[in-house]
Amino acid sequence: MSFDPAQLTYTSDGLIPAIAQDRESGEVLMMAWMNQEAVKRTLETGRVTYWSRSRQSFWVKGESSGHVQKLVDFRVDCDRDCLLVLVDQTGPACHTNRRSCFYTAVRDGKEIELMKPMDD
Amino acid sequence: MSFDPAQLTYTSDGLIPAIAQDRESGEVLMMAWMNQEAVKRTLETGRVTYWSRSRQSFWVKGESSGHVQKLVDFRVDCDRDCLLVLVDQTGPACHTNRRSCFYTAVRDGKEIELMKPMDD
């Protein structure tokens, strides 16, 4: 079956959540949002492209930081309302310079920092 | 630092996306939503509990199907607006009886089914 970005289920804002996973380590790196055009660009260019809700603009991951995400595989979930992109991640995925955005664990009611910012 | 479920960033509907990952295989199983009380119940009970938007009720994963998610680790992202739960998943996570909801890949413009429903 042909894939059509218009046939995904978007929020009332026209967005769909996209989870980025490191294809090598399996680590979940981040979650951000795409709109229909970002889905199209990601597939066409092989460079993961989100929609920045705060800046209201396309966000080619790593365009300014160099921390690019090369698309390895693009997955759609059963409800067609969430995406999973397997990526080759250059450097940190998180804007705090950590490999993953999910660096805080909650254990016994306390927040624990699991990883430190990477060296540049 | 103490963790307070009220100190997460929820959508205007009071929800936060939660990604479930198999702690053993690293496979991303599903994405669903929690509200503040579901976050609290998940941490207190160790049974992953979502908020069902369609049914407008709490959804203790596996309560009816037996396909429970035992919480192994609970993570918060840098923006505090997305959760990652590492789980021990019993059986399939997807309502289609597949291990993961992300069983469709998009390759060369076509949708490919990556996994079949599991045997009961």
Tab-separated table of N, CA and C in Angstrom, chain A:
chain	number	residue	atom	x	y	z
A	1	MET	N	0.844	-1.196	0.000
A	1	MET	CA	0.000	0.000	0.000
A	1	MET	C	0.881	1.249	0.000
A	2	SER	N	0.518	2.217	-0.821
A	2	SER	CA	1.259	3.477	-0.864
A	2	SER	C	1.035	4.251	0.429
A	3	PHE	N	2.078	4.943	0.854
A	3	PHE	CA	1.944	5.771	2.046
A	3	PHE	C	1.617	7.198	1.649
A	4	ASP	N	0.606	7.754	2.313
A	4	ASP	CA	0.208	9.133	2.043
A	4	ASP	C	0.210	9.905	3.364
A	5	PRO	N	1.099	10.903	3.507
A	5	PRO	CA	1.164	11.662	4.768
A	5	PRO	C	-0.176	12.276	5.164
A	6	ALA	N	-1.071	12.468	4.207
A	6	ALA	CA	-2.379	13.043	4.525
A	6	ALA	C	-3.254	12.033	5.265
A	7	GLN	N	-2.892	10.764	5.173
A	7	GLN	CA	-3.698	9.707	5.792
A	7	GLN	C	-3.240	9.367	7.213
A	8	LEU	N	-2.574	10.299	7.855
A	8	LEU	CA	-2.263	10.126	9.277
A	8	LEU	C	-3.293	10.920	10.076
A	9	THR	N	-3.378	10.623	11.361
A	9	THR	CA	-4.303	11.359	12.219
A	9	THR	C	-3.521	12.434	12.967
A	10	TYR	N	-3.854	13.671	12.678
A	10	TYR	CA	-3.177	14.803	13.303
A	10	TYR	C	-4.067	15.402	14.395
A	11	THR	N	-3.442	16.091	15.328
A	11	THR	CA	-4.204	16.813	16.352
A	11	THR	C	-4.956	17.974	15.703
A	12	SER	N	-5.776	18.651	16.493
A	12	SER	CA	-6.516	19.801	15.963
A	12	SER	C	-5.548	20.906	15.507
A	13	ASP	N	-4.306	20.847	16.003
A	13	ASP	CA	-3.279	21.799	15.553
A	13	ASP	C	-2.545	21.297	14.315
A	14	GLY	N	-2.944	20.129	13.810
A	14	GLY	CA	-2.286	19.603	12.613
A	14	GLY	C	-0.969	18.905	12.882
A	15	LEU	N	-0.796	18.425	14.114
A	15	LEU	CA	0.486	17.828	14.490
A	15	LEU	C	0.348	16.355	14.857
A	16	ILE	N	1.472	15.655	14.778
A	16	ILE	CA	1.523	14.251	15.183
A	16	ILE	C	2.829	14.049	15.965
A	17	PRO	N	2.766	13.339	17.105
A	17	PRO	CA	3.996	13.140	17.868
A	17	PRO	C	4.922	12.153	17.160
A	18	ALA	N	6.216	12.441	17.222
A	18	ALA	CA	7.218	11.567	16.613
A	18	ALA	C	8.291	11.250	17.650
A	19	ILE	N	8.491	9.975	17.890
A	19	ILE	CA	9.484	9.498	18.847
A	19	ILE	C	10.741	9.154	18.060
A	20	ALA	N	11.882	9.661	18.504
A	20	ALA	CA	13.144	9.311	17.840
A	20	ALA	C	13.908	8.304	18.691
A	21	GLN	N	14.290	7.208	18.058
A	21	GLN	CA	15.012	6.139	18.750
A	21	GLN	C	16.339	5.899	18.036
A	22	ASP	N	17.396	5.761	18.806
A	22	ASP	CA	18.717	5.437	18.257
A	22	ASP	C	18.665	4.026	17.692
A	23	ARG	N	18.955	3.888	16.423
A	23	ARG	CA	18.763	2.573	15.801
A	23	ARG	C	19.798	1.562	16.289
A	24	GLU	N	20.918	2.077	16.758
A	24	GLU	CA	21.989	1.172	17.183
A	24	GLU	C	21.770	0.704	18.627
A	25	SER	N	21.633	1.667	19.540
A	25	SER	CA	21.534	1.330	20.965
A	25	SER	C	20.098	1.032	21.394
A	26	GLY	N	19.117	1.469	20.604
A	26	GLY	CA	17.720	1.313	20.993
A	26	GLY	C	17.253	2.381	21.962
A	27	GLU	N	18.150	3.255	22.364
A	27	GLU	CA	17.795	4.317	23.314
A	27	GLU	C	16.728	5.261	22.723
A	28	VAL	N	15.718	5.587	23.527
A	28	VAL	CA	14.742	6.594	23.102
A	28	VAL	C	15.386	7.955	23.341
A	29	LEU	N	15.507	8.738	22.294
A	29	LEU	CA	16.275	9.977	22.359
A	29	LEU	C	15.419	11.196	22.697
A	30	MET	N	14.252	11.286	22.098
A	30	MET	CA	13.434	12.477	22.256
A	30	MET	C	12.049	12.236	21.670
A	31	MET	N	11.136	13.134	21.970
A	31	MET	CA	9.841	13.150	21.300
A	31	MET	C	9.598	14.587	20.867
A	32	ALA	N	9.193	14.756	19.626
A	32	ALA	CA	8.851	16.093	19.147
A	32	ALA	C	7.676	15.939	18.183
A	33	TRP	N	7.308	17.009	17.518
A	33	TRP	CA	6.086	16.996	16.711
A	33	TRP	C	6.391	17.234	15.240
A	34	MET	N	5.613	16.619	14.402
A	34	MET	CA	5.684	16.880	12.960
A	34	MET	C	4.305	17.329	12.491
A	35	ASN	N	4.289	18.103	11.418
A	35	ASN	CA	3.030	18.310	10.692
A	35	ASN	C	3.141	17.537	9.376
A	36	GLN	N	2.119	17.643	8.572
A	36	GLN	CA	2.091	16.825	7.357
A	36	GLN	C	3.302	17.112	6.449
A	37	GLU	N	3.647	18.366	6.339
A	37	GLU	CA	4.769	18.731	5.479
A	37	GLU	C	6.107	18.249	6.070
A	38	ALA	N	6.218	18.264	7.390
A	38	ALA	CA	7.448	17.760	8.027
A	38	ALA	C	7.600	16.256	7.796
A	39	VAL	N	6.479	15.538	7.818
A	39	VAL	CA	6.506	14.096	7.521
A	39	VAL	C	7.039	13.894	6.105
A	40	LYS	N	6.497	14.666	5.184
A	40	LYS	CA	6.894	14.568	3.772
A	40	LYS	C	8.395	14.886	3.612
A	41	ARG	N	8.829	15.961	4.235
A	41	ARG	CA	10.246	16.360	4.112
A	41	ARG	C	11.181	15.328	4.722
A	42	THR	N	10.768	14.776	5.871
A	42	THR	CA	11.598	13.760	6.534
A	42	THR	C	11.814	12.569	5.600
A	43	LEU	N	10.731	12.123	4.980
A	43	LEU	CA	10.832	10.965	4.079
A	43	LEU	C	11.605	11.306	2.804
A	44	GLU	N	11.413	12.501	2.293
A	44	GLU	CA	12.071	12.867	1.039
A	44	GLU	C	13.563	13.125	1.210
A	45	THR	N	13.912	13.747	2.346
A	45	THR	CA	15.316	14.158	2.506
A	45	THR	C	16.136	13.159	3.317
A	46	GLY	N	15.472	12.316	4.115
A	46	GLY	CA	16.204	11.418	4.998
A	46	GLY	C	16.821	12.147	6.192
A	47	ARG	N	16.472	13.401	6.348
A	47	ARG	CA	16.898	14.209	7.503
A	47	ARG	C	15.644	14.469	8.331
A	48	VAL	N	15.685	14.039	9.602
A	48	VAL	CA	14.463	14.146	10.400
A	48	VAL	C	14.122	15.618	10.634
A	49	THR	N	12.903	15.970	10.291
A	49	THR	CA	12.432	17.354	10.302
A	49	THR	C	11.156	17.438	11.132
A	50	TYR	N	11.196	18.273	12.155
A	50	TYR	CA	10.039	18.449	13.030
A	50	TYR	C	9.389	19.801	12.754
A	51	TRP	N	8.262	20.020	13.440
A	51	TRP	CA	7.639	21.333	13.454
A	51	TRP	C	7.829	21.889	14.858
A	52	SER	N	8.480	23.016	14.954
A	52	SER	CA	8.697	23.636	16.263
A	52	SER	C	7.463	24.429	16.659
A	53	ARG	N	6.811	23.963	17.734
A	53	ARG	CA	5.609	24.655	18.195
A	53	ARG	C	5.949	26.029	18.758
A	54	SER	N	7.117	26.137	19.410
A	54	SER	CA	7.463	27.427	20.021
A	54	SER	C	7.853	28.447	18.952
A	55	ARG	N	8.587	27.984	17.934
A	55	ARG	CA	9.025	28.924	16.894
A	55	ARG	C	8.064	28.974	15.720
A	56	GLN	N	7.097	28.022	15.698
A	56	GLN	CA	6.155	27.942	14.568
A	56	GLN	C	6.899	27.903	13.236
A	57	SER	N	7.864	26.991	13.167
A	57	SER	CA	8.614	26.853	11.920
A	57	SER	C	9.166	25.435	11.826
A	58	PHE	N	9.591	25.057	10.629
A	58	PHE	CA	10.208	23.750	10.469
A	58	PHE	C	11.539	23.732	11.200
A	59	TRP	N	11.882	22.554	11.652
A	59	TRP	CA	13.065	22.401	12.471
A	59	TRP	C	13.779	21.148	11.953
A	60	VAL	N	14.731	21.399	11.063
A	60	VAL	CA	15.548	20.289	10.569
A	60	VAL	C	16.555	19.987	11.676
A	61	LYS	N	16.332	18.869	12.338
A	61	LYS	CA	17.119	18.548	13.534
A	61	LYS	C	18.615	18.611	13.217
A	62	GLY	N	19.339	19.411	13.987
A	62	GLY	CA	20.775	19.514	13.824
A	62	GLY	C	21.221	20.574	12.843
A	63	GLU	N	20.261	21.261	12.225
A	63	GLU	CA	20.620	22.263	11.209
A	63	GLU	C	21.545	23.334	11.781
A	64	SER	N	21.242	23.778	13.006
A	64	SER	CA	22.130	24.790	13.589
A	64	SER	C	23.170	24.155	14.505
A	65	SER	N	22.804	23.082	15.207
A	65	SER	CA	23.726	22.472	16.187
A	65	SER	C	24.687	21.468	15.563
A	66	GLY	N	24.335	20.954	14.399
A	66	GLY	CA	25.143	19.877	13.810
A	66	GLY	C	24.758	18.503	14.336
A	67	HIS	N	23.837	18.463	15.291
A	67	HIS	CA	23.433	17.188	15.890
A	67	HIS	C	22.286	16.571	15.084
A	68	VAL	N	22.625	16.193	13.862
A	68	VAL	CA	21.614	15.739	12.908
A	68	VAL	C	21.089	14.345	13.233
A	69	GLN	N	19.889	14.116	12.748
A	69	GLN	CA	19.276	12.788	12.827
A	69	GLN	C	19.067	12.290	11.407
A	70	LYS	N	19.815	11.260	11.059
A	70	LYS	CA	19.656	10.649	9.743
A	70	LYS	C	18.594	9.566	9.868
A	71	LEU	N	17.600	9.652	9.032
A	71	LEU	CA	16.498	8.687	9.096
A	71	LEU	C	16.958	7.311	8.634
A	72	VAL	N	16.698	6.308	9.469
A	72	VAL	CA	17.018	4.926	9.099
A	72	VAL	C	15.732	4.160	8.794
A	73	ASP	N	14.713	4.346	9.620
A	73	ASP	CA	13.431	3.699	9.341
A	73	ASP	C	12.313	4.562	9.917
A	74	PHE	N	11.197	4.558	9.231
A	74	PHE	CA	10.061	5.411	9.574
A	74	PHE	C	8.874	4.494	9.855
A	75	ARG	N	8.307	4.592	11.045
A	75	ARG	CA	7.210	3.700	11.435
A	75	ARG	C	5.965	4.491	11.858
A	76	VAL	N	4.830	3.880	11.616
A	76	VAL	CA	3.529	4.459	11.940
A	76	VAL	C	2.849	3.508	12.920
A	77	ASP	N	2.133	4.017	13.899
A	77	ASP	CA	1.503	3.091	14.847
A	77	ASP	C	0.109	2.664	14.368
A	78	CYS	N	-0.471	1.744	15.110
A	78	CYS	CA	-1.742	1.123	14.730
A	78	CYS	C	-2.872	2.122	14.533
A	79	ASP	N	-2.863	3.185	15.323
A	79	ASP	CA	-3.922	4.194	15.214
A	79	ASP	C	-3.567	5.308	14.227
A	80	ARG	N	-2.374	5.217	13.688
A	80	ARG	CA	-1.883	6.217	12.727
A	80	ARG	C	-1.846	7.615	13.346
A	81	ASP	N	-1.668	7.661	14.663
A	81	ASP	CA	-1.589	8.975	15.311
A	81	ASP	C	-0.297	9.164	16.094
A	82	CYS	N	0.703	8.324	15.801
A	82	CYS	CA	2.017	8.486	16.432
A	82	CYS	C	3.063	7.874	15.502
A	83	LEU	N	4.223	8.496	15.447
A	83	LEU	CA	5.314	8.035	14.578
A	83	LEU	C	6.514	7.620	15.417
A	84	LEU	N	7.274	6.694	14.872
A	84	LEU	CA	8.552	6.294	15.475
A	84	LEU	C	9.592	6.394	14.383
A	85	VAL	N	10.616	7.205	14.605
A	85	VAL	CA	11.692	7.272	13.619
A	85	VAL	C	12.942	6.666	14.225
A	86	LEU	N	13.492	5.693	13.536
A	86	LEU	CA	14.784	5.128	13.941
A	86	LEU	C	15.852	5.951	13.238
A	87	VAL	N	16.827	6.382	14.013
A	87	VAL	CA	17.777	7.356	13.473
A	87	VAL	C	19.215	7.008	13.810
A	88	ASP	N	20.094	7.530	12.969
A	88	ASP	CA	21.506	7.643	13.331
A	88	ASP	C	21.677	9.046	13.877
A	89	GLN	N	21.934	9.128	15.159
A	89	GLN	CA	22.022	10.431	15.832
A	89	GLN	C	23.481	10.858	15.943
A	90	THR	N	23.790	12.034	15.429
A	90	THR	CA	25.124	12.605	15.628
A	90	THR	C	25.119	13.402	16.924
A	91	GLY	N	25.992	13.031	17.862
A	91	GLY	CA	26.108	13.778	19.121
A	91	GLY	C	24.846	13.684	19.963
A	92	PRO	N	24.649	14.693	20.830
A	92	PRO	CA	23.489	14.678	21.722
A	92	PRO	C	22.200	14.992	20.974
A	93	ALA	N	21.106	14.357	21.372
A	93	ALA	CA	19.795	14.685	20.801
A	93	ALA	C	19.151	15.821	21.578
A	94	CYS	N	19.518	15.965	22.824
A	94	CYS	CA	18.851	16.930	23.711
A	94	CYS	C	19.527	18.298	23.662
A	95	HIS	N	18.714	19.334	23.787
A	95	HIS	CA	19.261	20.702	23.768
A	95	HIS	C	20.116	20.994	25.000
A	96	THR	N	20.045	20.107	26.011
A	96	THR	CA	20.902	20.276	27.193
A	96	THR	C	22.256	19.611	26.972
A	97	ASN	N	22.476	19.122	25.757
A	97	ASN	CA	23.724	18.454	25.363
A	97	ASN	C	23.847	17.031	25.894
A	98	ARG	N	22.735	16.501	26.358
A	98	ARG	CA	22.739	15.089	26.755
A	98	ARG	C	22.305	14.241	25.570
A	99	ARG	N	22.759	13.009	25.606
A	99	ARG	CA	22.444	12.099	24.500
A	99	ARG	C	20.926	11.982	24.287
A	100	SER	N	20.188	11.817	25.381
A	100	SER	CA	18.733	11.664	25.318
A	100	SER	C	18.069	12.735	26.168
A	101	CYS	N	16.847	13.095	25.786
A	101	CYS	CA	16.069	14.040	26.602
A	101	CYS	C	15.540	13.390	27.879
A	102	PHE	N	15.521	12.058	27.904
A	102	PHE	CA	14.932	11.351	29.055
A	102	PHE	C	16.006	10.993	30.070
A	103	TYR	N	16.657	12.005	30.604
A	103	TYR	CA	17.787	11.777	31.497
A	103	TYR	C	17.411	11.849	32.974
A	104	THR	N	16.130	12.036	33.246
A	104	THR	CA	15.674	12.108	34.632
A	104	THR	C	14.789	10.909	34.954
A	105	ALA	N	15.176	10.151	35.969
A	105	ALA	CA	14.343	9.034	36.424
A	105	ALA	C	13.671	9.425	37.726
A	106	VAL	N	12.503	8.837	37.952
A	106	VAL	CA	11.815	9.024	39.233
A	106	VAL	C	11.877	7.694	39.972
A	107	ARG	N	12.581	7.697	41.091
A	107	ARG	CA	12.751	6.461	41.863
A	107	ARG	C	12.516	6.771	43.340
A	108	ASP	N	11.636	6.004	43.951
A	108	ASP	CA	11.284	6.208	45.350
A	108	ASP	C	10.892	7.666	45.622
A	109	GLY	N	10.155	8.236	44.667
A	109	GLY	CA	9.639	9.587	44.871
A	109	GLY	C	10.639	10.703	44.634
A	110	LYS	N	11.859	10.326	44.228
A	110	LYS	CA	12.907	11.338	44.015
A	110	LYS	C	13.329	11.362	42.548
A	111	GLU	N	13.749	12.540	42.098
A	111	GLU	CA	14.280	12.652	40.742
A	111	GLU	C	15.785	12.402	40.753
A	112	ILE	N	16.206	11.534	39.839
A	112	ILE	CA	17.616	11.146	39.746
A	112	ILE	C	18.123	11.508	38.357
A	113	GLU	N	19.257	12.164	38.267
A	113	GLU	CA	19.831	12.483	36.952
A	113	GLU	C	20.654	11.301	36.467
A	114	LEU	N	20.273	10.761	35.301
A	114	LEU	CA	20.907	9.528	34.815
A	114	LEU	C	22.110	9.781	33.923
A	115	MET	N	22.148	10.938	33.288
A	115	MET	CA	23.291	11.196	32.412
A	115	MET	C	23.685	12.659	32.435
A	116	LYS	N	24.951	12.878	32.169
A	116	LYS	CA	25.523	14.228	32.180
A	116	LYS	C	25.592	14.760	30.754
A	117	PRO	N	25.681	16.063	30.593
A	117	PRO	CA	25.895	16.615	29.258
A	117	PRO	C	27.169	16.031	28.621
A	118	MET	N	27.127	15.853	27.327
A	118	MET	CA	28.290	15.337	26.600
A	118	MET	C	29.324	16.439	26.402
A	119	ASP	N	30.581	16.021	26.232
A	119	ASP	CA	31.628	16.996	25.882
A	119	ASP	C	31.462	17.388	24.421
A	120	ASP	N	31.780	18.603	24.105
A	120	ASP	CA	31.663	19.007	22.690
A	120	ASP	C	32.869	18.515	21.906
